GROMACS .gro file of C-alpha atoms in nm:
model
  460
    1UNK     CA    1  -3.314   2.045  -5.103
    2UNK     CA    2  -3.448   1.711  -5.234
    3UNK     CA    3  -3.375   1.382  -5.061
    4UNK     CA    4  -3.121   1.286  -5.327
    5UNK     CA    5  -2.943   1.622  -5.298
    6UNK     CA    6  -2.917   1.568  -4.923
    7UNK     CA    7  -2.784   1.217  -4.979
    8UNK     CA    8  -2.529   1.345  -5.230
    9UNK     CA    9  -2.407   1.604  -4.981
   10UNK     CA   10  -2.384   1.334  -4.713
   11UNK     CA   11  -2.163   1.114  -4.930
   12UNK     CA   12  -1.935   1.408  -5.012
   13UNK     CA   13  -1.901   1.505  -4.647
   14UNK     CA   14  -1.830   1.150  -4.524
   15UNK     CA   15  -1.621   1.022  -4.816
   16UNK     CA   16  -1.289   1.002  -4.630
   17UNK     CA   17  -1.448   0.831  -4.329
   18UNK     CA   18  -1.623   0.582  -4.557
   19UNK     CA   19  -1.302   0.496  -4.741
   20UNK     CA   20  -1.119   0.442  -4.412
   21UNK     CA   21  -1.395   0.209  -4.301
   22UNK     CA   22  -1.377   0.020  -4.632
   23UNK     CA   23  -1.003  -0.018  -4.586
   24UNK     CA   24  -1.068  -0.178  -4.248
   25UNK     CA   25  -1.298  -0.432  -4.414
   26UNK     CA   26  -1.044  -0.501  -4.690
   27UNK     CA   27  -0.768  -0.567  -4.437
   28UNK     CA   28  -0.937  -0.893  -4.337
   29UNK     CA   29  -0.782  -1.175  -4.548
   30UNK     CA   30  -1.110  -1.365  -4.591
   31UNK     CA   31  -0.985  -1.621  -4.845
   32UNK     CA   32  -1.249  -1.892  -4.858
   33UNK     CA   33  -1.047  -2.153  -5.045
   34UNK     CA   34  -0.763  -2.178  -4.791
   35UNK     CA   35  -0.833  -2.351  -4.459
   36UNK     CA   36  -0.573  -2.141  -4.276
   37UNK     CA   37  -0.801  -1.841  -4.327
   38UNK     CA   38  -1.106  -1.993  -4.160
   39UNK     CA   39  -1.079  -1.753  -3.865
   40UNK     CA   40  -1.047  -1.461  -4.105
   41UNK     CA   41  -1.372  -1.568  -4.271
   42UNK     CA   42  -1.540  -1.565  -3.929
   43UNK     CA   43  -1.386  -1.222  -3.861
   44UNK     CA   44  -1.528  -1.082  -4.187
   45UNK     CA   45  -1.873  -1.223  -4.111
   46UNK     CA   46  -1.866  -1.063  -3.765
   47UNK     CA   47  -1.746  -0.735  -3.918
   48UNK     CA   48  -2.057  -0.730  -4.136
   49UNK     CA   49  -2.285  -0.818  -3.844
   50UNK     CA   50  -2.133  -0.529  -3.647
   51UNK     CA   51  -2.186  -0.298  -3.944
   52UNK     CA   52  -2.551  -0.400  -3.958
   53UNK     CA   53  -2.586  -0.320  -3.588
   54UNK     CA   54  -2.442   0.030  -3.643
   55UNK     CA   55  -2.706   0.082  -3.913
   56UNK     CA   56  -2.979  -0.019  -3.666
   57UNK     CA   57  -3.092  -0.302  -3.890
   58UNK     CA   58  -3.286  -0.585  -3.730
   59UNK     CA   59  -3.293  -0.964  -3.706
   60UNK     CA   60  -2.915  -0.976  -3.754
   61UNK     CA   61  -2.776  -1.329  -3.763
   62UNK     CA   62  -2.462  -1.521  -3.852
   63UNK     CA   63  -2.567  -1.868  -3.962
   64UNK     CA   64  -2.298  -2.134  -3.975
   65UNK     CA   65  -2.332  -2.364  -4.274
   66UNK     CA   66  -2.139  -2.682  -4.341
   67UNK     CA   67  -1.879  -2.443  -4.482
   68UNK     CA   68  -1.855  -2.071  -4.415
   69UNK     CA   69  -2.126  -1.855  -4.251
   70UNK     CA   70  -2.406  -1.654  -4.404
   71UNK     CA   71  -2.481  -1.309  -4.258
   72UNK     CA   72  -2.839  -1.179  -4.259
   73UNK     CA   73  -3.018  -0.859  -4.156
   74UNK     CA   74  -3.336  -0.675  -4.245
   75UNK     CA   75  -3.547  -0.362  -4.197
   76UNK     CA   76  -3.916  -0.406  -4.280
   77UNK     CA   77  -4.097  -0.088  -4.184
   78UNK     CA   78  -4.182   0.062  -4.524
   79UNK     CA   79  -4.546  -0.039  -4.518
   80UNK     CA   80  -4.694  -0.115  -4.857
   81UNK     CA   81  -4.361  -0.074  -5.034
   82UNK     CA   82  -4.157  -0.342  -5.221
   83UNK     CA   83  -3.890  -0.547  -5.045
   84UNK     CA   84  -3.538  -0.555  -5.191
   85UNK     CA   85  -3.308  -0.848  -5.106
   86UNK     CA   86  -2.941  -0.750  -5.133
   87UNK     CA   87  -2.690  -1.028  -5.206
   88UNK     CA   88  -2.312  -1.017  -5.207
   89UNK     CA   89  -2.008  -1.205  -5.080
   90UNK     CA   90  -1.736  -1.118  -4.832
   91UNK     CA   91  -1.489  -1.390  -4.929
   92UNK     CA   92  -1.202  -1.321  -5.167
   93UNK     CA   93  -0.962  -1.503  -5.396
   94UNK     CA   94  -0.608  -1.605  -5.296
   95UNK     CA   95  -0.339  -1.345  -5.369
   96UNK     CA   96  -0.077  -1.553  -5.551
   97UNK     CA   97   0.162  -1.463  -5.702
   98UNK     CA   98   0.241  -1.220  -5.424
   99UNK     CA   99   0.555  -1.080  -5.592
  100UNK     CA  100   0.342  -0.921  -5.868
  101UNK     CA  101   0.154  -0.696  -5.629
  102UNK     CA  102   0.276  -0.336  -5.623
  103UNK     CA  103   0.139  -0.295  -5.269
  104UNK     CA  104   0.038  -0.548  -5.004
  105UNK     CA  105  -0.294  -0.711  -5.103
  106UNK     CA  106  -0.443  -0.667  -4.756
  107UNK     CA  107  -0.297  -0.323  -4.694
  108UNK     CA  108  -0.543  -0.109  -4.896
  109UNK     CA  109  -0.373   0.171  -5.086
  110UNK     CA  110  -0.515   0.455  -5.296
  111UNK     CA  111  -0.324   0.550  -5.612
  112UNK     CA  112  -0.460   0.760  -5.900
  113UNK     CA  113  -0.808   0.760  -5.744
  114UNK     CA  114  -0.810   0.379  -5.743
  115UNK     CA  115  -0.829   0.166  -5.430
  116UNK     CA  116  -0.587  -0.129  -5.452
  117UNK     CA  117  -0.653  -0.439  -5.239
  118UNK     CA  118  -0.777  -0.793  -5.273
  119UNK     CA  119  -1.156  -0.770  -5.270
  120UNK     CA  120  -1.165  -0.399  -5.357
  121UNK     CA  121  -1.380  -0.465  -5.664
  122UNK     CA  122  -1.483  -0.829  -5.612
  123UNK     CA  123  -1.686  -0.799  -5.398
  124UNK     CA  124  -1.619  -0.623  -5.069
  125UNK     CA  125  -1.606  -0.277  -5.223
  126UNK     CA  126  -1.946  -0.324  -5.386
  127UNK     CA  127  -2.098  -0.488  -5.076
  128UNK     CA  128  -1.973  -0.193  -4.872
  129UNK     CA  129  -2.158   0.043  -5.105
  130UNK     CA  130  -2.486  -0.123  -5.005
  131UNK     CA  131  -2.412  -0.049  -4.641
  132UNK     CA  132  -2.315   0.314  -4.694
  133UNK     CA  133  -2.619   0.376  -4.912
  134UNK     CA  134  -2.843   0.256  -4.628
  135UNK     CA  135  -2.646   0.469  -4.381
  136UNK     CA  136  -2.695   0.780  -4.594
  137UNK     CA  137  -3.068   0.724  -4.635
  138UNK     CA  138  -3.121   0.683  -4.261
  139UNK     CA  139  -2.897   0.980  -4.180
  140UNK     CA  140  -3.069   1.219  -4.420
  141UNK     CA  141  -3.433   1.104  -4.411
  142UNK     CA  142  -3.464   0.894  -4.096
  143UNK     CA  143  -3.616   0.608  -4.290
  144UNK     CA  144  -3.590   0.394  -4.607
  145UNK     CA  145  -3.812   0.417  -4.916
  146UNK     CA  146  -3.840   0.036  -4.938
  147UNK     CA  147  -3.807  -0.268  -4.715
  148UNK     CA  148  -3.464  -0.430  -4.723
  149UNK     CA  149  -3.312  -0.769  -4.650
  150UNK     CA  150  -2.942  -0.859  -4.674
  151UNK     CA  151  -2.776  -1.194  -4.734
  152UNK     CA  152  -2.397  -1.199  -4.760
  153UNK     CA  153  -2.207  -1.526  -4.796
  154UNK     CA  154  -1.848  -1.639  -4.755
  155UNK     CA  155  -1.824  -1.908  -5.024
  156UNK     CA  156  -1.889  -1.740  -5.359
  157UNK     CA  157  -1.527  -1.773  -5.467
  158UNK     CA  158  -1.547  -2.150  -5.419
  159UNK     CA  159  -1.879  -2.193  -5.601
  160UNK     CA  160  -2.132  -2.122  -5.322
  161UNK     CA  161  -2.165  -2.494  -5.237
  162UNK     CA  162  -2.386  -2.443  -4.931
  163UNK     CA  163  -2.587  -2.134  -5.019
  164UNK     CA  164  -2.862  -2.301  -5.227
  165UNK     CA  165  -2.957  -2.526  -4.933
  166UNK     CA  166  -2.954  -2.218  -4.706
  167UNK     CA  167  -3.184  -2.029  -4.943
  168UNK     CA  168  -3.414  -2.331  -4.968
  169UNK     CA  169  -3.430  -2.368  -4.588
  170UNK     CA  170  -3.497  -1.998  -4.528
  171UNK     CA  171  -3.711  -1.941  -4.836
  172UNK     CA  172  -3.993  -1.771  -4.645
  173UNK     CA  173  -3.754  -1.549  -4.450
  174UNK     CA  174  -3.587  -1.435  -4.774
  175UNK     CA  175  -3.914  -1.372  -4.961
  176UNK     CA  176  -3.884  -1.038  -5.143
  177UNK     CA  177  -3.995  -0.856  -5.456
  178UNK     CA  178  -3.651  -0.848  -5.620
  179UNK     CA  179  -3.290  -0.943  -5.561
  180UNK     CA  180  -3.025  -0.676  -5.615
  181UNK     CA  181  -2.667  -0.791  -5.673
  182UNK     CA  182  -2.363  -0.568  -5.716
  183UNK     CA  183  -2.100  -0.817  -5.828
  184UNK     CA  184  -2.081  -0.734  -6.197
  185UNK     CA  185  -1.936  -0.448  -6.397
  186UNK     CA  186  -2.003  -0.152  -6.619
  187UNK     CA  187  -2.004  -0.197  -6.997
  188UNK     CA  188  -1.692   0.022  -7.004
  189UNK     CA  189  -1.547   0.333  -6.839
  190UNK     CA  190  -1.829   0.580  -6.793
  191UNK     CA  191  -2.073   0.337  -6.960
  192UNK     CA  192  -2.326   0.190  -6.714
  193UNK     CA  193  -2.489  -0.145  -6.780
  194UNK     CA  194  -2.769  -0.354  -6.639
  195UNK     CA  195  -2.698  -0.724  -6.688
  196UNK     CA  196  -3.036  -0.896  -6.714
  197UNK     CA  197  -2.928  -1.248  -6.803
  198UNK     CA  198  -2.649  -1.504  -6.758
  199UNK     CA  199  -2.584  -1.829  -6.937
  200UNK     CA  200  -2.603  -2.161  -6.756
  201UNK     CA  201  -2.355  -2.447  -6.762
  202UNK     CA  202  -2.339  -2.821  -6.824
  203UNK     CA  203  -2.008  -3.007  -6.822
  204UNK     CA  204  -1.911  -3.363  -6.907
  205UNK     CA  205  -1.601  -3.573  -6.960
  206UNK     CA  206  -1.587  -3.839  -7.232
  207UNK     CA  207  -1.350  -4.131  -7.170
  208UNK     CA  208  -1.284  -4.367  -7.462
  209UNK     CA  209  -1.130  -4.710  -7.406
  210UNK     CA  210  -1.011  -4.944  -7.680
  211UNK     CA  211  -0.759  -5.226  -7.629
  212UNK     CA  212  -0.644  -5.340  -7.284
  213UNK     CA  213  -0.322  -5.142  -7.334
  214UNK     CA  214  -0.131  -4.933  -7.589
  215UNK     CA  215  -0.044  -5.140  -7.897
  216UNK     CA  216   0.244  -5.138  -8.146
  217UNK     CA  217   0.119  -4.948  -8.450
  218UNK     CA  218   0.316  -5.168  -8.688
  219UNK     CA  219   0.169  -5.493  -8.554
  220UNK     CA  220  -0.187  -5.376  -8.493
  221UNK     CA  221  -0.234  -5.055  -8.694
  222UNK     CA  222  -0.522  -5.088  -8.940
  223UNK     CA  223  -0.670  -5.382  -8.752
  224UNK     CA  224  -0.758  -5.239  -8.408
  225UNK     CA  225  -0.938  -4.916  -8.330
  226UNK     CA  226  -0.726  -4.621  -8.217
  227UNK     CA  227  -0.890  -4.453  -7.914
  228UNK     CA  228  -0.781  -4.105  -8.023
  229UNK     CA  229  -0.927  -4.148  -8.370
  230UNK     CA  230  -1.251  -4.270  -8.215
  231UNK     CA  231  -1.261  -3.970  -7.984
  232UNK     CA  232  -1.184  -3.730  -8.270
  233UNK     CA  233  -1.474  -3.877  -8.468
  234UNK     CA  234  -1.710  -3.815  -8.178
  235UNK     CA  235  -1.587  -3.462  -8.120
  236UNK     CA  236  -1.615  -3.374  -8.489
  237UNK     CA  237  -1.979  -3.485  -8.487
  238UNK     CA  238  -2.081  -3.223  -8.229
  239UNK     CA  239  -2.069  -2.916  -8.457
  240UNK     CA  240  -2.081  -2.833  -8.825
  241UNK     CA  241  -1.831  -2.612  -9.009
  242UNK     CA  242  -2.008  -2.295  -8.887
  243UNK     CA  243  -2.018  -2.399  -8.522
  244UNK     CA  244  -2.387  -2.491  -8.523
  245UNK     CA  245  -2.438  -2.771  -8.271
  246UNK     CA  246  -2.554  -3.098  -8.426
  247UNK     CA  247  -2.683  -3.266  -8.111
  248UNK     CA  248  -3.045  -3.364  -8.176
  249UNK     CA  249  -3.284  -3.153  -7.969
  250UNK     CA  250  -3.012  -2.917  -7.842
  251UNK     CA  251  -3.186  -2.600  -7.965
  252UNK     CA  252  -3.546  -2.713  -7.908
  253UNK     CA  253  -3.611  -2.499  -7.599
  254UNK     CA  254  -3.386  -2.201  -7.676
  255UNK     CA  255  -3.569  -1.870  -7.631
  256UNK     CA  256  -3.514  -1.649  -7.935
  257UNK     CA  257  -3.393  -1.294  -7.890
  258UNK     CA  258  -3.664  -1.032  -7.915
  259UNK     CA  259  -3.627  -0.759  -8.174
  260UNK     CA  260  -3.605  -0.507  -7.886
  261UNK     CA  261  -3.307  -0.694  -7.745
  262UNK     CA  262  -3.132  -0.716  -8.080
  263UNK     CA  263  -3.186  -0.345  -8.134
  264UNK     CA  264  -3.042  -0.271  -7.787
  265UNK     CA  265  -2.731  -0.473  -7.875
  266UNK     CA  266  -2.692  -0.292  -8.206
  267UNK     CA  267  -2.720   0.040  -8.026
  268UNK     CA  268  -2.408  -0.044  -7.825
  269UNK     CA  269  -2.197   0.003  -8.139
  270UNK     CA  270  -1.982  -0.297  -8.048
  271UNK     CA  271  -1.660  -0.319  -8.250
  272UNK     CA  272  -1.598  -0.678  -8.355
  273UNK     CA  273  -1.262  -0.580  -8.502
  274UNK     CA  274  -1.145  -0.493  -8.151
  275UNK     CA  275  -1.214  -0.853  -8.042
  276UNK     CA  276  -0.992  -0.987  -8.319
  277UNK     CA  277  -0.709  -0.761  -8.206
  278UNK     CA  278  -0.767  -0.842  -7.838
  279UNK     CA  279  -0.747  -1.220  -7.881
  280UNK     CA  280  -0.507  -1.224  -8.176
  281UNK     CA  281  -0.714  -1.386  -8.452
  282UNK     CA  282  -0.779  -1.284  -8.812
  283UNK     CA  283  -1.146  -1.375  -8.814
  284UNK     CA  284  -1.424  -1.455  -8.570
  285UNK     CA  285  -1.622  -1.778  -8.574
  286UNK     CA  286  -1.970  -1.889  -8.477
  287UNK     CA  287  -2.330  -1.949  -8.570
  288UNK     CA  288  -2.437  -1.781  -8.889
  289UNK     CA  289  -2.708  -1.518  -8.861
  290UNK     CA  290  -2.594  -1.385  -8.524
  291UNK     CA  291  -2.359  -1.108  -8.421
  292UNK     CA  292  -2.066  -1.164  -8.187
  293UNK     CA  293  -2.260  -1.023  -7.889
  294UNK     CA  294  -2.563  -1.237  -7.968
  295UNK     CA  295  -2.347  -1.549  -7.994
  296UNK     CA  296  -2.164  -1.484  -7.668
  297UNK     CA  297  -2.454  -1.349  -7.462
  298UNK     CA  298  -2.770  -1.519  -7.581
  299UNK     CA  299  -2.686  -1.834  -7.778
  300UNK     CA  300  -2.584  -2.173  -7.635
  301UNK     CA  301  -2.244  -2.326  -7.699
  302UNK     CA  302  -2.061  -2.656  -7.694
  303UNK     CA  303  -1.687  -2.627  -7.647
  304UNK     CA  304  -1.412  -2.887  -7.612
  305UNK     CA  305  -1.201  -2.759  -7.321
  306UNK     CA  306  -0.933  -3.025  -7.321
  307UNK     CA  307  -0.824  -3.344  -7.498
  308UNK     CA  308  -0.589  -3.609  -7.363
  309UNK     CA  309  -0.450  -3.945  -7.465
  310UNK     CA  310  -0.156  -4.117  -7.634
  311UNK     CA  311   0.205  -4.005  -7.640
  312UNK     CA  312   0.294  -3.635  -7.623
  313UNK     CA  313   0.661  -3.643  -7.524
  314UNK     CA  314   0.961  -3.546  -7.732
  315UNK     CA  315   1.000  -3.734  -8.057
  316UNK     CA  316   0.753  -3.999  -8.167
  317UNK     CA  317   0.622  -4.323  -8.024
  318UNK     CA  318   0.454  -4.559  -8.268
  319UNK     CA  319   0.158  -4.679  -8.064
  320UNK     CA  320  -0.217  -4.716  -8.092
  321UNK     CA  321  -0.337  -4.541  -7.776
  322UNK     CA  322  -0.577  -4.754  -7.575
  323UNK     CA  323  -0.734  -4.457  -7.396
  324UNK     CA  324  -0.836  -4.102  -7.482
  325UNK     CA  325  -1.063  -3.843  -7.330
  326UNK     CA  326  -1.206  -3.496  -7.361
  327UNK     CA  327  -1.364  -3.240  -7.130
  328UNK     CA  328  -1.662  -3.051  -7.268
  329UNK     CA  329  -1.874  -2.766  -7.139
  330UNK     CA  330  -2.193  -2.617  -7.278
  331UNK     CA  331  -2.302  -2.263  -7.198
  332UNK     CA  332  -2.680  -2.271  -7.180
  333UNK     CA  333  -2.947  -2.008  -7.233
  334UNK     CA  334  -3.289  -1.966  -7.068
  335UNK     CA  335  -3.527  -2.262  -7.103
  336UNK     CA  336  -3.244  -2.512  -7.150
  337UNK     CA  337  -3.229  -2.753  -6.856
  338UNK     CA  338  -2.876  -2.876  -6.771
  339UNK     CA  339  -2.987  -3.234  -6.694
  340UNK     CA  340  -3.177  -3.254  -7.022
  341UNK     CA  341  -2.879  -3.121  -7.217
  342UNK     CA  342  -2.647  -3.377  -7.054
  343UNK     CA  343  -2.894  -3.651  -7.150
  344UNK     CA  344  -2.894  -3.526  -7.510
  345UNK     CA  345  -2.513  -3.525  -7.515
  346UNK     CA  346  -2.501  -3.883  -7.389
  347UNK     CA  347  -2.752  -3.993  -7.652
  348UNK     CA  348  -2.549  -3.819  -7.922
  349UNK     CA  349  -2.226  -3.988  -7.814
  350UNK     CA  350  -2.395  -4.328  -7.807
  351UNK     CA  351  -2.538  -4.268  -8.155
  352UNK     CA  352  -2.196  -4.170  -8.295
  353UNK     CA  353  -1.989  -4.424  -8.103
  354UNK     CA  354  -1.727  -4.575  -8.336
  355UNK     CA  355  -1.672  -4.949  -8.350
  356UNK     CA  356  -1.409  -5.111  -8.132
  357UNK     CA  357  -1.426  -4.886  -7.823
  358UNK     CA  358  -1.616  -4.850  -7.498
  359UNK     CA  359  -1.721  -4.508  -7.374
  360UNK     CA  360  -1.786  -4.368  -7.029
  361UNK     CA  361  -1.934  -4.023  -6.964
  362UNK     CA  362  -1.890  -3.838  -6.633
  363UNK     CA  363  -2.102  -3.539  -6.537
  364UNK     CA  364  -1.952  -3.223  -6.390
  365UNK     CA  365  -2.065  -2.867  -6.312
  366UNK     CA  366  -2.426  -2.791  -6.394
  367UNK     CA  367  -2.636  -2.481  -6.348
  368UNK     CA  368  -2.934  -2.328  -6.529
  369UNK     CA  369  -2.933  -1.994  -6.708
  370UNK     CA  370  -3.117  -1.697  -6.565
  371UNK     CA  371  -3.309  -1.419  -6.734
  372UNK     CA  372  -3.508  -1.128  -6.598
  373UNK     CA  373  -3.714  -1.000  -6.892
  374UNK     CA  374  -3.546  -0.710  -7.067
  375UNK     CA  375  -3.855  -0.489  -7.030
  376UNK     CA  376  -3.923  -0.574  -6.664
  377UNK     CA  377  -4.001  -0.258  -6.462
  378UNK     CA  378  -3.722  -0.333  -6.210
  379UNK     CA  379  -3.470  -0.365  -6.494
  380UNK     CA  380  -3.580  -0.045  -6.665
  381UNK     CA  381  -3.580   0.140  -6.332
  382UNK     CA  382  -3.217   0.038  -6.281
  383UNK     CA  383  -3.134   0.184  -6.621
  384UNK     CA  384  -3.297   0.514  -6.529
  385UNK     CA  385  -3.098   0.540  -6.206
  386UNK     CA  386  -2.769   0.481  -6.387
  387UNK     CA  387  -2.854   0.744  -6.646
  388UNK     CA  388  -2.934   1.010  -6.386
  389UNK     CA  389  -2.585   0.980  -6.238
  390UNK     CA  390  -2.365   0.884  -6.537
  391UNK     CA  391  -2.562   1.104  -6.780
  392UNK     CA  392  -2.530   0.858  -7.069
  393UNK     CA  393  -2.769   0.588  -7.192
  394UNK     CA  394  -2.758   0.260  -7.001
  395UNK     CA  395  -2.651  -0.054  -7.184
  396UNK     CA  396  -2.873  -0.358  -7.135
  397UNK     CA  397  -2.653  -0.663  -7.154
  398UNK     CA  398  -2.639  -1.033  -7.088
  399UNK     CA  399  -2.337  -1.209  -6.946
  400UNK     CA  400  -2.176  -1.491  -7.140
  401UNK     CA  401  -2.051  -1.660  -6.824
  402UNK     CA  402  -2.235  -1.831  -6.543
  403UNK     CA  403  -2.298  -1.742  -6.179
  404UNK     CA  404  -2.475  -2.055  -6.051
  405UNK     CA  405  -2.607  -1.891  -5.733
  406UNK     CA  406  -2.792  -1.628  -5.939
  407UNK     CA  407  -2.978  -1.904  -6.119
  408UNK     CA  408  -3.042  -2.073  -5.783
  409UNK     CA  409  -3.196  -1.752  -5.646
  410UNK     CA  410  -3.410  -1.724  -5.958
  411UNK     CA  411  -3.524  -2.084  -5.934
  412UNK     CA  412  -3.583  -2.107  -5.557
  413UNK     CA  413  -3.720  -1.762  -5.473
  414UNK     CA  414  -3.888  -1.704  -5.811
  415UNK     CA  415  -3.837  -1.327  -5.810
  416UNK     CA  416  -3.658  -1.092  -6.051
  417UNK     CA  417  -3.281  -1.061  -6.022
  418UNK     CA  418  -3.123  -0.721  -6.098
  419UNK     CA  419  -2.746  -0.709  -6.150
  420UNK     CA  420  -2.624  -0.355  -6.082
  421UNK     CA  421  -2.245  -0.365  -6.074
  422UNK     CA  422  -1.985  -0.089  -6.073
  423UNK     CA  423  -1.659  -0.267  -6.147
  424UNK     CA  424  -1.456  -0.259  -6.467
  425UNK     CA  425  -1.312  -0.556  -6.652
  426UNK     CA  426  -0.967  -0.397  -6.624
  427UNK     CA  427  -0.965  -0.401  -6.243
  428UNK     CA  428  -0.771  -0.727  -6.205
  429UNK     CA  429  -1.019  -0.910  -5.987
  430UNK     CA  430  -0.882  -1.261  -5.921
  431UNK     CA  431  -0.535  -1.130  -6.018
  432UNK     CA  432  -0.253  -0.927  -5.862
  433UNK     CA  433  -0.317  -0.554  -5.813
  434UNK     CA  434  -0.694  -0.582  -5.792
  435UNK     CA  435  -0.841  -0.233  -5.762
  436UNK     CA  436  -1.163  -0.033  -5.769
  437UNK     CA  437  -1.201   0.298  -5.949
  438UNK     CA  438  -1.325   0.539  -5.683
  439UNK     CA  439  -1.509   0.740  -5.945
  440UNK     CA  440  -1.746   0.445  -5.975
  441UNK     CA  441  -1.753   0.400  -5.598
  442UNK     CA  442  -1.877   0.759  -5.566
  443UNK     CA  443  -2.125   0.738  -5.852
  444UNK     CA  444  -2.241   0.391  -5.752
  445UNK     CA  445  -2.350   0.510  -5.408
  446UNK     CA  446  -2.572   0.768  -5.573
  447UNK     CA  447  -2.708   0.524  -5.831
  448UNK     CA  448  -2.805   0.271  -5.564
  449UNK     CA  449  -2.971   0.539  -5.352
  450UNK     CA  450  -3.175   0.663  -5.646
  451UNK     CA  451  -3.267   0.307  -5.740
  452UNK     CA  452  -3.440   0.244  -5.407
  453UNK     CA  453  -3.656   0.550  -5.472
  454UNK     CA  454  -3.729   0.428  -5.824
  455UNK     CA  455  -3.832   0.087  -5.686
  456UNK     CA  456  -4.048   0.248  -5.416
  457UNK     CA  457  -4.264   0.404  -5.687
  458UNK     CA  458  -4.329   0.072  -5.861
  459UNK     CA  459  -4.632  -0.138  -5.778
  460UNK     CA  460  -4.551  -0.412  -5.531
   0.00000   0.00000   0.00000
C-alpha cells in the first residue's frame, strides 16, 4: 500500500471523529468585529494552539497583537526539503440576521452531506483540513515530506489590520519556500481551480465644493457653477464609451496576459450569457478586445461606487447644490502601484477640474495586486494534485477581488503564494446558512496530502 493509499484509509476510518472535532471548533463564536466576542477570539486561538500540541508540532506560540492574536507553530525536520507556510484565519463574520438561519449558527449541523455553521467554509473548515492532513501524515508515515510552518490570524474578517506588521517583525521566522492558503473556492461543483492571482485596490473620495451654500436656481442658475454638474463632468472624463480608462499613464505598467493564460481561460468554456441572466442585463460592457473573464480577472478597472449631493427627497427643490461627492475604487493588476495610481487620479481630476469649484480628494483602502506566475512549478504541482483526486482538468484562474494580506505576504516575504481552496460560491459565506460541502472536505484532505508530496519532489 502506498503512502497516499494509507492516508486515504486513515481519513475514511477517522471521518466521524474529525467532523466531531471540527464541530467543536465551529462552536466557538470567534467574531472579530464585535468587542463582546473578544474572549471567544482568545478561546479560538487557544483551541488552535492545543490542536498544534496534539500534532506534536513545535515552537507553538500565541502572539498578542494590538488587536487579536496570531497563532504560530512549525515542524522543520525534513532536511533538504522545501518549507511550506500555511496561512488561514480563525475569526468569522457576524451572524445577522439570525432569523434567516435554519439552524443555530454556532451549533454545527449536517444536512444533505453539508456542514452548516458560521465559519464552516470561511475559513475554519478549510483551516481544520490543514490540521487533519498533518495528523494523517504523521499517523501513517511517522513524518512529513516537507517542512511546515503555520500562521493563523484572528482579524481577516476586519481587514487584517495588524498582520502585515507581524509578518514584517517575524520575517525571518516565517521564511519559507511557498505560502499555501485555503481560503478560496473551486471553479464550480466538481471543478477544481488554482487561483494564481488577485487584483489590488485603490480607493478615493472626490468632494466638490462650489458656493458657500445651496443657491436658488432661479436667481443664480446659469451664473454660478452647480457642484453636481462639475462632479458629473469629472466622472465622465474617467472612461470612454467602451469603458477604457482615460487617466493618463493608468495602463503604463499593466502586465499583458500571456497567450498561455488566454488559452487556459478559453479552455474553461465560460458562458457569458449566463452572466447576463445572473445579473439581469441584456448585454455586457467593458474594454474592447478582452473577454469577460479577462476583463474581470486580469484587467484594471475604475468604478464609481457612489455619488451624493443636492436634493433627493420627494418632489423637487429648485437649488444649485453647493456640494457633491463621489466614491471611486480601482481594481489593480500586477505591476500597478496603488500610491502611483492614486497620484495619477489626482492629477487627472486637477486637469479636468471645472471652473467655479474647489476639489478635495481623500484616500481610502489601498493594496497591491499579487501574481504567482501561471507556469510556476508550485502552481502546476497544485493542479496535478487536484486532478488526481477530482479526476478532471484543473482550472487556472485569477480572482477579480482583492485580499490585501495575500499581497502583503507576497511583498514582504517575497515567495510564491498558492491559493488552494475547496469552498463553493454557493456556500453562503458571510450570509445566513453558511455551509461546507463535505464532499469537498473529504477530497480536499486528499488533495492537500498529495500536494505536500508533489512539493517535496520539487527543487528547493
